[in-house]
Amino acid sequence: MDDREAWDRERRLWLEGAGVYQQLLDDECLMAFAPVGILSGAEIIRALDGAPRWLDVEMTEQRSARPNDSVLVLAYRADARRDPDVSYAAYCTSTYARTGEDWRLIQHQQTPIADPSAMHSSRSSRQEGTMDEILRSFFARYESMANRVLARDMDVGETTFAFASDFIAASPAGVMAGKNDESLKGSMEKGYARYRAIGTRELNIRDLEITPIDALHFLVRVDWRSVYEVDERPDVVIDFEVHYLVQLLKGEPKIFGWVSGDEEAVLREHGIG
């Protein structure tokens, strides 16, 4: 792959949807975004699925390096635009590696560029434009980790990063308040043990809707789909929704509350539990 083709691929990744990522990403690809964090493999695809893409991107200060015949590294400044009021600037690096006869993206990172001369309104519009992607990536990461815990591939304690130091939860059973400490980890361990016992195979996000409350707080409705293996029956699929209260705390999303329905009643309706 020559440099011209590499830069063309890089542009497509900014402007096109999840389909191009499925074509060009290596299964072990790692990406790092502030303040989202680190995403890998399928997490990246899920984070992009349904998220709005950029209408245009200008890549300047372009540099490339070839440590060997099988690795190509790109570095550049990206100035992207979604509409006249939503723009984004970052310094980026991408690494492509030859796998067989093809080249795949194995690494990408973005470091946002602050614009101190921009008006407050422009900064607010840019933040609103990027927060949608930040929150979608955050919940995609949480979804991936939840399924890894379900499959016993990850300790549940690693998922508690998603919650604020204090939180509230509401359901038909009542309202409770809690802290992000050992009690939360213990409660989550019991919850996942319960999911496994009733045959829960996977938890998937079908869609999410983001409603800003102010610059730092958001209401996020997540449409979940749970799949169960129950006796000799075909897979049982149950759709449900949870409303999350999310705060942008020190540049990172944190869940500080959620509202859910009567999960046990829905399970009984489907003969589960």
PDB file of C-alpha atoms in Angstrom:
ATOM      1  CA  MET A   1       0.000   0.000   0.000  1.00  0.00           C
ATOM      2  CA  ASP A   2       1.483   3.345  -0.997  1.00  0.00           C
ATOM      3  CA  ASP A   3       1.038   6.596   0.948  1.00  0.00           C
ATOM      4  CA  ARG A   4      -1.673   7.907  -1.360  1.00  0.00           C
ATOM      5  CA  GLU A   5      -3.877   4.875  -0.744  1.00  0.00           C
ATOM      6  CA  ALA A   6      -3.208   5.067   2.995  1.00  0.00           C
ATOM      7  CA  TRP A   7      -4.339   8.699   3.198  1.00  0.00           C
ATOM      8  CA  ASP A   8      -7.428   7.824   1.179  1.00  0.00           C
ATOM      9  CA  ARG A   9      -8.281   5.085   3.680  1.00  0.00           C
ATOM     10  CA  GLU A  10      -7.752   7.485   6.547  1.00  0.00           C
ATOM     11  CA  ARG A  11     -10.190   9.982   5.023  1.00  0.00           C
ATOM     12  CA  ARG A  12     -12.807   7.255   4.525  1.00  0.00           C
ATOM     13  CA  LEU A  13     -12.577   6.342   8.205  1.00  0.00           C
ATOM     14  CA  TRP A  14     -13.537   9.905   9.116  1.00  0.00           C
ATOM     15  CA  LEU A  15     -16.371  10.310   6.639  1.00  0.00           C
ATOM     16  CA  GLU A  16     -17.970   6.889   6.195  1.00  0.00           C
ATOM     17  CA  GLY A  17     -19.895   4.714   8.639  1.00  0.00           C
ATOM     18  CA  ALA A  18     -19.259   1.484  10.526  1.00  0.00           C
ATOM     19  CA  GLY A  19     -19.125  -0.518   7.285  1.00  0.00           C
ATOM     20  CA  VAL A  20     -15.748   0.880   6.240  1.00  0.00           C
ATOM     21  CA  TYR A  21     -14.356   0.145   9.696  1.00  0.00           C
ATOM     22  CA  GLN A  22     -15.412  -3.484   9.330  1.00  0.00           C
ATOM     23  CA  GLN A  23     -13.461  -3.582   6.053  1.00  0.00           C
ATOM     24  CA  LEU A  24     -10.288  -1.846   7.212  1.00  0.00           C
ATOM     25  CA  LEU A  25      -9.861  -2.599  10.932  1.00  0.00           C
ATOM     26  CA  ASP A  26      -7.832  -5.477  12.284  1.00  0.00           C
ATOM     27  CA  ASP A  27      -9.688  -7.578  14.868  1.00  0.00           C
ATOM     28  CA  GLU A  28      -7.086  -6.555  17.470  1.00  0.00           C
ATOM     29  CA  CYS A  29      -7.146  -2.836  16.634  1.00  0.00           C
ATOM     30  CA  LEU A  30      -6.781  -0.434  19.584  1.00  0.00           C
ATOM     31  CA  MET A  31      -8.053   3.147  19.618  1.00  0.00           C
ATOM     32  CA  ALA A  32      -7.654   5.839  22.276  1.00  0.00           C
ATOM     33  CA  PHE A  33      -9.861   8.914  22.563  1.00  0.00           C
ATOM     34  CA  ALA A  34     -10.019  11.578  25.270  1.00  0.00           C
ATOM     35  CA  PRO A  35     -12.161  11.448  27.316  1.00  0.00           C
ATOM     36  CA  VAL A  36     -13.724   8.166  26.123  1.00  0.00           C
ATOM     37  CA  GLY A  37     -10.728   5.973  26.880  1.00  0.00           C
ATOM     38  CA  ILE A  38      -9.449   2.905  25.069  1.00  0.00           C
ATOM     39  CA  LEU A  39     -11.613   0.890  22.665  1.00  0.00           C
ATOM     40  CA  SER A  40     -10.735  -2.335  20.910  1.00  0.00           C
ATOM     41  CA  GLY A  41     -12.016  -4.559  18.120  1.00  0.00           C
ATOM     42  CA  ALA A  42     -15.788  -4.964  18.118  1.00  0.00           C
ATOM     43  CA  GLU A  43     -16.197  -2.135  20.677  1.00  0.00           C
ATOM     44  CA  ILE A  44     -15.109   0.315  17.983  1.00  0.00           C
ATOM     45  CA  ILE A  45     -17.677  -0.927  15.474  1.00  0.00           C
ATOM     46  CA  ARG A  46     -20.496  -0.819  18.026  1.00  0.00           C
ATOM     47  CA  ALA A  47     -19.537   2.697  19.113  1.00  0.00           C
ATOM     48  CA  LEU A  48     -19.756   3.929  15.517  1.00  0.00           C
ATOM     49  CA  ASP A  49     -22.892   2.057  14.519  1.00  0.00           C
ATOM     50  CA  GLY A  50     -25.598   4.692  14.098  1.00  0.00           C
ATOM     51  CA  ALA A  51     -23.371   7.578  15.224  1.00  0.00           C
ATOM     52  CA  PRO A  52     -23.335  10.640  12.924  1.00  0.00           C
ATOM     53  CA  ARG A  53     -20.218  10.943  10.775  1.00  0.00           C
ATOM     54  CA  TRP A  54     -18.288  14.029   9.742  1.00  0.00           C
ATOM     55  CA  LEU A  55     -19.271  15.780   6.521  1.00  0.00           C
ATOM     56  CA  ASP A  56     -15.734  16.875   5.703  1.00  0.00           C
ATOM     57  CA  VAL A  57     -12.225  16.589   7.103  1.00  0.00           C
ATOM     58  CA  GLU A  58      -9.021  18.423   6.253  1.00  0.00           C
ATOM     59  CA  MET A  59      -5.824  16.535   7.067  1.00  0.00           C
ATOM     60  CA  THR A  60      -2.737  18.771   7.312  1.00  0.00           C
ATOM     61  CA  GLU A  61       0.811  18.523   8.705  1.00  0.00           C
ATOM     62  CA  GLN A  62       0.855  15.039   7.200  1.00  0.00           C
ATOM     63  CA  ARG A  63       3.786  12.766   7.933  1.00  0.00           C
ATOM     64  CA  SER A  64       4.335   9.057   7.341  1.00  0.00           C
ATOM     65  CA  ALA A  65       6.925   6.512   8.441  1.00  0.00           C
ATOM     66  CA  ARG A  66       7.698   2.908   7.486  1.00  0.00           C
ATOM     67  CA  PRO A  67       9.602   1.078  10.238  1.00  0.00           C
ATOM     68  CA  ASN A  68       9.641  -1.941   7.913  1.00  0.00           C
ATOM     69  CA  ASP A  69       7.911  -3.238   4.787  1.00  0.00           C
ATOM     70  CA  SER A  70       4.884  -4.417   6.771  1.00  0.00           C
ATOM     71  CA  VAL A  71       4.127  -1.351   8.910  1.00  0.00           C
ATOM     72  CA  LEU A  72       3.017   2.161   7.928  1.00  0.00           C
ATOM     73  CA  VAL A  73       2.460   4.967  10.457  1.00  0.00           C
ATOM     74  CA  LEU A  74       0.525   8.154   9.667  1.00  0.00           C
ATOM     75  CA  ALA A  75       0.565  11.349  11.742  1.00  0.00           C
ATOM     76  CA  TYR A  76      -1.462  14.467  10.990  1.00  0.00           C
ATOM     77  CA  ARG A  77      -3.740  17.240  12.149  1.00  0.00           C
ATOM     78  CA  ALA A  78      -7.441  16.713  11.448  1.00  0.00           C
ATOM     79  CA  ASP A  79      -9.979  19.544  11.189  1.00  0.00           C
ATOM     80  CA  ALA A  80     -13.414  17.968  10.818  1.00  0.00           C
ATOM     81  CA  ARG A  81     -16.826  19.532  10.291  1.00  0.00           C
ATOM     82  CA  ARG A  82     -20.322  18.154  10.782  1.00  0.00           C
ATOM     83  CA  ASP A  83     -22.165  21.397  10.008  1.00  0.00           C
ATOM     84  CA  PRO A  84     -21.241  25.113  10.237  1.00  0.00           C
ATOM     85  CA  ASP A  85     -21.624  25.083  14.036  1.00  0.00           C
ATOM     86  CA  VAL A  86     -20.035  21.718  14.869  1.00  0.00           C
ATOM     87  CA  SER A  87     -16.306  21.317  14.275  1.00  0.00           C
ATOM     88  CA  TYR A  88     -13.471  19.355  15.826  1.00  0.00           C
ATOM     89  CA  ALA A  89      -9.675  19.519  15.653  1.00  0.00           C
ATOM     90  CA  ALA A  90      -7.164  16.926  16.804  1.00  0.00           C
ATOM     91  CA  TYR A  91      -3.676  15.597  16.267  1.00  0.00           C
ATOM     92  CA  CYS A  92      -3.923  11.954  15.202  1.00  0.00           C
ATOM     93  CA  THR A  93      -1.812   8.893  14.550  1.00  0.00           C
ATOM     94  CA  SER A  94      -2.782   5.696  12.747  1.00  0.00           C
ATOM     95  CA  THR A  95      -0.790   2.518  12.252  1.00  0.00           C
ATOM     96  CA  TYR A  96      -1.445   0.076   9.417  1.00  0.00           C
ATOM     97  CA  ALA A  97       0.072  -3.410   9.211  1.00  0.00           C
ATOM     98  CA  ARG A  98       0.246  -5.864   6.344  1.00  0.00           C
ATOM     99  CA  THR A  99      -1.714  -9.051   7.105  1.00  0.00           C
ATOM    100  CA  GLY A 100      -1.322 -11.486   4.235  1.00  0.00           C
ATOM    101  CA  GLU A 101      -2.100  -9.620   1.029  1.00  0.00           C
ATOM    102  CA  ASP A 102      -4.059  -6.839   2.737  1.00  0.00           C
ATOM    103  CA  TRP A 103      -3.338  -3.903   5.013  1.00  0.00           C
ATOM    104  CA  ARG A 104      -5.321  -3.393   8.214  1.00  0.00           C
ATOM    105  CA  LEU A 105      -5.564  -0.569  10.738  1.00  0.00           C
ATOM    106  CA  ILE A 106      -4.142  -1.778  14.055  1.00  0.00           C
ATOM    107  CA  GLN A 107      -3.953   1.507  16.022  1.00  0.00           C
ATOM    108  CA  HIS A 108      -5.472   4.989  16.056  1.00  0.00           C
ATOM    109  CA  GLN A 109      -5.473   7.817  18.602  1.00  0.00           C
ATOM    110  CA  GLN A 110      -6.725  11.390  18.727  1.00  0.00           C
ATOM    111  CA  THR A 111      -5.517  14.264  20.893  1.00  0.00           C
ATOM    112  CA  PRO A 112      -8.073  17.123  20.758  1.00  0.00           C
ATOM    113  CA  ILE A 113      -6.697  20.591  20.072  1.00  0.00           C
ATOM    114  CA  ALA A 114      -8.011  23.379  22.292  1.00  0.00           C
ATOM    115  CA  ASP A 115      -8.950  26.614  20.523  1.00  0.00           C
ATOM    116  CA  PRO A 116      -8.646  29.438  23.060  1.00  0.00           C
ATOM    117  CA  SER A 117      -9.671  32.038  20.485  1.00  0.00           C
ATOM    118  CA  ALA A 118     -13.035  30.408  19.754  1.00  0.00           C
ATOM    119  CA  MET A 119     -16.215  32.017  21.041  1.00  0.00           C
ATOM    120  CA  HIS A 120     -18.067  30.307  23.887  1.00  0.00           C
ATOM    121  CA  SER A 121     -20.954  29.419  21.591  1.00  0.00           C
ATOM    122  CA  SER A 122     -18.621  27.679  19.182  1.00  0.00           C
ATOM    123  CA  ARG A 123     -17.051  25.684  22.007  1.00  0.00           C
ATOM    124  CA  SER A 124     -20.502  24.677  23.238  1.00  0.00           C
ATOM    125  CA  SER A 125     -21.600  23.553  19.780  1.00  0.00           C
ATOM    126  CA  ARG A 126     -18.415  21.572  19.298  1.00  0.00           C
ATOM    127  CA  GLN A 127     -18.860  19.917  22.704  1.00  0.00           C
ATOM    128  CA  GLU A 128     -22.453  18.988  21.900  1.00  0.00           C
ATOM    129  CA  GLY A 129     -21.306  17.509  18.605  1.00  0.00           C
ATOM    130  CA  THR A 130     -18.625  15.346  20.194  1.00  0.00           C
ATOM    131  CA  MET A 131     -20.584  14.358  23.310  1.00  0.00           C
ATOM    132  CA  ASP A 132     -22.890  12.155  21.226  1.00  0.00           C
ATOM    133  CA  GLU A 133     -19.902  10.122  20.064  1.00  0.00           C
ATOM    134  CA  ILE A 134     -18.323  10.140  23.532  1.00  0.00           C
ATOM    135  CA  LEU A 135     -21.457   8.763  25.188  1.00  0.00           C
ATOM    136  CA  ARG A 136     -22.059   6.175  22.474  1.00  0.00           C
ATOM    137  CA  SER A 137     -18.476   4.983  22.830  1.00  0.00           C
ATOM    138  CA  PHE A 138     -18.814   4.932  26.618  1.00  0.00           C
ATOM    139  CA  PHE A 139     -21.892   2.698  26.529  1.00  0.00           C
ATOM    140  CA  ALA A 140     -20.412   0.494  23.787  1.00  0.00           C
ATOM    141  CA  ARG A 141     -17.434  -0.094  26.056  1.00  0.00           C
ATOM    142  CA  TYR A 142     -19.753  -0.848  28.988  1.00  0.00           C
ATOM    143  CA  GLU A 143     -21.767  -3.283  26.850  1.00  0.00           C
ATOM    144  CA  SER A 144     -18.612  -5.124  25.785  1.00  0.00           C
ATOM    145  CA  MET A 145     -17.330  -5.381  29.344  1.00  0.00           C
ATOM    146  CA  ALA A 146     -20.731  -6.559  30.629  1.00  0.00           C
ATOM    147  CA  ASN A 147     -20.682  -9.454  28.182  1.00  0.00           C
ATOM    148  CA  ARG A 148     -17.118 -10.325  29.138  1.00  0.00           C
ATOM    149  CA  VAL A 149     -18.138 -10.432  32.809  1.00  0.00           C
ATOM    150  CA  LEU A 150     -21.140 -12.569  31.865  1.00  0.00           C
ATOM    151  CA  ALA A 151     -18.782 -15.002  30.102  1.00  0.00           C
ATOM    152  CA  ARG A 152     -16.364 -14.918  33.067  1.00  0.00           C
ATOM    153  CA  ASP A 153     -13.653 -13.350  30.904  1.00  0.00           C
ATOM    154  CA  MET A 154     -13.397 -10.256  33.137  1.00  0.00           C
ATOM    155  CA  ASP A 155     -13.726  -9.441  36.818  1.00  0.00           C
ATOM    156  CA  VAL A 156     -16.825  -7.404  37.539  1.00  0.00           C
ATOM    157  CA  GLY A 157     -14.738  -4.926  39.515  1.00  0.00           C
ATOM    158  CA  GLU A 158     -13.255  -3.642  36.258  1.00  0.00           C
ATOM    159  CA  THR A 159     -16.674  -2.324  35.195  1.00  0.00           C
ATOM    160  CA  THR A 160     -17.245  -0.116  38.231  1.00  0.00           C
ATOM    161  CA  PHE A 161     -15.261   2.658  36.493  1.00  0.00           C
ATOM    162  CA  ALA A 162     -18.526   3.532  34.739  1.00  0.00           C
ATOM    163  CA  PHE A 163     -20.224   4.729  37.944  1.00  0.00           C
ATOM    164  CA  ALA A 164     -19.866   7.913  39.968  1.00  0.00           C
ATOM    165  CA  SER A 165     -18.733   7.787  43.605  1.00  0.00           C
ATOM    166  CA  ASP A 166     -22.407   8.020  44.674  1.00  0.00           C
ATOM    167  CA  PHE A 167     -25.524   7.073  42.730  1.00  0.00           C
ATOM    168  CA  ILE A 168     -29.279   6.524  42.901  1.00  0.00           C
ATOM    169  CA  ALA A 169     -31.402   3.797  41.316  1.00  0.00           C
ATOM    170  CA  ALA A 170     -35.166   3.646  40.879  1.00  0.00           C
ATOM    171  CA  SER A 171     -37.472   0.792  39.859  1.00  0.00           C
ATOM    172  CA  PRO A 172     -40.963  -0.451  40.788  1.00  0.00           C
ATOM    173  CA  ALA A 173     -39.295  -1.949  43.875  1.00  0.00           C
ATOM    174  CA  GLY A 174     -38.442   1.538  45.146  1.00  0.00           C
ATOM    175  CA  VAL A 175     -35.561   4.008  45.237  1.00  0.00           C
ATOM    176  CA  MET A 176     -32.111   3.231  46.595  1.00  0.00           C
ATOM    177  CA  ALA A 177     -28.879   5.164  47.006  1.00  0.00           C
ATOM    178  CA  GLY A 178     -25.426   3.619  46.945  1.00  0.00           C
ATOM    179  CA  LYS A 179     -21.703   4.220  46.816  1.00  0.00           C
ATOM    180  CA  ASN A 180     -19.095   3.019  44.347  1.00  0.00           C
ATOM    181  CA  ASP A 181     -17.247   0.801  46.828  1.00  0.00           C
ATOM    182  CA  GLU A 182     -16.992  -2.893  47.673  1.00  0.00           C
ATOM    183  CA  SER A 183     -20.761  -3.013  48.235  1.00  0.00           C
ATOM    184  CA  LEU A 184     -21.364  -2.089  44.576  1.00  0.00           C
ATOM    185  CA  LYS A 185     -18.937  -4.752  43.387  1.00  0.00           C
ATOM    186  CA  GLY A 186     -20.624  -7.337  45.626  1.00  0.00           C
ATOM    187  CA  SER A 187     -24.070  -6.380  44.385  1.00  0.00           C
ATOM    188  CA  MET A 188     -22.939  -6.605  40.758  1.00  0.00           C
ATOM    189  CA  GLU A 189     -21.338 -10.011  41.343  1.00  0.00           C
ATOM    190  CA  LYS A 190     -24.648 -11.297  42.695  1.00  0.00           C
ATOM    191  CA  GLY A 191     -26.490  -9.768  39.749  1.00  0.00           C
ATOM    192  CA  TYR A 192     -24.273 -11.435  37.140  1.00  0.00           C
ATOM    193  CA  ALA A 193     -24.456 -14.741  39.025  1.00  0.00           C
ATOM    194  CA  ARG A 194     -28.230 -14.460  38.807  1.00  0.00           C
ATOM    195  CA  TYR A 195     -28.053 -13.704  35.065  1.00  0.00           C
ATOM    196  CA  ARG A 196     -25.917 -16.792  34.466  1.00  0.00           C
ATOM    197  CA  ALA A 197     -28.206 -18.974  36.586  1.00  0.00           C
ATOM    198  CA  ILE A 198     -31.268 -18.106  34.493  1.00  0.00           C
ATOM    199  CA  GLY A 199     -29.442 -18.722  31.214  1.00  0.00           C
ATOM    200  CA  THR A 200     -28.532 -15.191  30.097  1.00  0.00           C
ATOM    201  CA  ARG A 201     -26.209 -15.570  27.111  1.00  0.00           C
ATOM    202  CA  GLU A 202     -25.651 -11.975  25.997  1.00  0.00           C
ATOM    203  CA  LEU A 203     -26.692  -8.363  26.549  1.00  0.00           C
ATOM    204  CA  ASN A 204     -26.760  -6.075  23.521  1.00  0.00           C
ATOM    205  CA  ILE A 205     -27.517  -2.398  23.009  1.00  0.00           C
ATOM    206  CA  ARG A 206     -30.082  -1.991  20.203  1.00  0.00           C
ATOM    207  CA  ASP A 207     -30.184   1.800  20.318  1.00  0.00           C
ATOM    208  CA  LEU A 208     -29.681   4.752  22.604  1.00  0.00           C
ATOM    209  CA  GLU A 209     -31.124   8.263  22.761  1.00  0.00           C
ATOM    210  CA  ILE A 210     -29.181  11.122  24.332  1.00  0.00           C
ATOM    211  CA  THR A 211     -30.936  14.157  25.857  1.00  0.00           C
ATOM    212  CA  PRO A 212     -28.659  16.931  27.201  1.00  0.00           C
ATOM    213  CA  ILE A 213     -29.717  18.383  30.539  1.00  0.00           C
ATOM    214  CA  ASP A 214     -26.919  20.946  30.620  1.00  0.00           C
ATOM    215  CA  ALA A 215     -23.270  21.066  29.544  1.00  0.00           C
ATOM    216  CA  LEU A 216     -22.222  18.412  32.062  1.00  0.00           C
ATOM    217  CA  HIS A 217     -25.301  16.213  32.554  1.00  0.00           C
ATOM    218  CA  PHE A 218     -27.205  13.934  30.189  1.00  0.00           C
ATOM    219  CA  LEU A 219     -30.205  11.610  30.205  1.00  0.00           C
ATOM    220  CA  VAL A 220     -29.394   8.534  28.125  1.00  0.00           C
ATOM    221  CA  ARG A 221     -32.127   6.034  27.256  1.00  0.00           C
ATOM    222  CA  VAL A 222     -30.549   2.696  26.370  1.00  0.00           C
ATOM    223  CA  ASP A 223     -32.617   0.063  24.560  1.00  0.00           C
ATOM    224  CA  TRP A 224     -31.215  -3.287  25.651  1.00  0.00           C
ATOM    225  CA  ARG A 225     -31.800  -6.752  24.216  1.00  0.00           C
ATOM    226  CA  SER A 226     -31.095  -9.806  26.386  1.00  0.00           C
ATOM    227  CA  VAL A 227     -30.805 -13.329  24.974  1.00  0.00           C
ATOM    228  CA  TYR A 228     -31.436 -16.424  27.112  1.00  0.00           C
ATOM    229  CA  GLU A 229     -30.805 -20.144  26.708  1.00  0.00           C
ATOM    230  CA  VAL A 230     -33.641 -21.883  28.546  1.00  0.00           C
ATOM    231  CA  ASP A 231     -33.973 -25.685  28.600  1.00  0.00           C
ATOM    232  CA  GLU A 232     -34.666 -27.009  25.093  1.00  0.00           C
ATOM    233  CA  ARG A 233     -36.450 -23.867  23.930  1.00  0.00           C
ATOM    234  CA  PRO A 234     -35.132 -21.659  21.118  1.00  0.00           C
ATOM    235  CA  ASP A 235     -33.289 -18.567  22.265  1.00  0.00           C
ATOM    236  CA  VAL A 236     -35.579 -16.322  24.302  1.00  0.00           C
ATOM    237  CA  VAL A 237     -35.142 -12.638  23.425  1.00  0.00           C
ATOM    238  CA  ILE A 238     -36.368  -9.881  25.740  1.00  0.00           C
ATOM    239  CA  ASP A 239     -36.151  -6.159  24.932  1.00  0.00           C
ATOM    240  CA  PHE A 240     -36.124  -3.604  27.733  1.00  0.00           C
ATOM    241  CA  GLU A 241     -34.957  -0.064  28.368  1.00  0.00           C
ATOM    242  CA  VAL A 242     -33.046   1.696  31.111  1.00  0.00           C
ATOM    243  CA  HIS A 243     -32.745   5.458  31.553  1.00  0.00           C
ATOM    244  CA  TYR A 244     -29.306   6.532  32.804  1.00  0.00           C
ATOM    245  CA  LEU A 245     -28.245   9.836  34.336  1.00  0.00           C
ATOM    246  CA  VAL A 246     -24.689  10.600  33.222  1.00  0.00           C
ATOM    247  CA  GLN A 247     -22.302  13.310  34.367  1.00  0.00           C
ATOM    248  CA  LEU A 248     -19.161  14.408  32.556  1.00  0.00           C
ATOM    249  CA  LEU A 249     -16.852  14.208  35.563  1.00  0.00           C
ATOM    250  CA  LYS A 250     -13.251  15.379  35.074  1.00  0.00           C
ATOM    251  CA  GLY A 251     -13.608  14.864  31.352  1.00  0.00           C
ATOM    252  CA  GLU A 252     -14.997  11.327  31.672  1.00  0.00           C
ATOM    253  CA  PRO A 253     -18.636  10.100  31.643  1.00  0.00           C
ATOM    254  CA  LYS A 254     -19.899   8.651  34.917  1.00  0.00           C
ATOM    255  CA  ILE A 255     -23.311   7.097  35.623  1.00  0.00           C
ATOM    256  CA  PHE A 256     -24.837   8.646  38.738  1.00  0.00           C
ATOM    257  CA  GLY A 257     -28.351   7.233  38.447  1.00  0.00           C
ATOM    258  CA  TRP A 258     -30.671   4.979  36.507  1.00  0.00           C
ATOM    259  CA  VAL A 259     -34.368   4.132  36.223  1.00  0.00           C
ATOM    260  CA  SER A 260     -35.429   0.623  35.205  1.00  0.00           C
ATOM    261  CA  GLY A 261     -38.643  -1.371  34.875  1.00  0.00           C
ATOM    262  CA  ASP A 262     -39.861  -4.500  36.654  1.00  0.00           C
ATOM    263  CA  GLU A 263     -37.273  -6.979  35.394  1.00  0.00           C
ATOM    264  CA  GLU A 264     -38.522  -9.932  37.441  1.00  0.00           C
ATOM    265  CA  ALA A 265     -42.079  -9.528  36.158  1.00  0.00           C
ATOM    266  CA  VAL A 266     -40.895  -9.521  32.541  1.00  0.00           C
ATOM    267  CA  LEU A 267     -38.803 -12.651  33.152  1.00  0.00           C
ATOM    268  CA  ARG A 268     -41.790 -14.452  34.668  1.00  0.00           C
ATOM    269  CA  GLU A 269     -43.897 -13.570  31.621  1.00  0.00           C
ATOM    270  CA  HIS A 270     -41.349 -15.412  29.482  1.00  0.00           C
ATOM    271  CA  GLY A 271     -41.093 -18.370  31.851  1.00  0.00           C
ATOM    272  CA  ILE A 272     -37.599 -17.506  33.045  1.00  0.00           C
ATOM    273  CA  GLY A 273     -36.330 -17.530  36.588  1.00  0.00           C
TER     274      GLY A 273
END
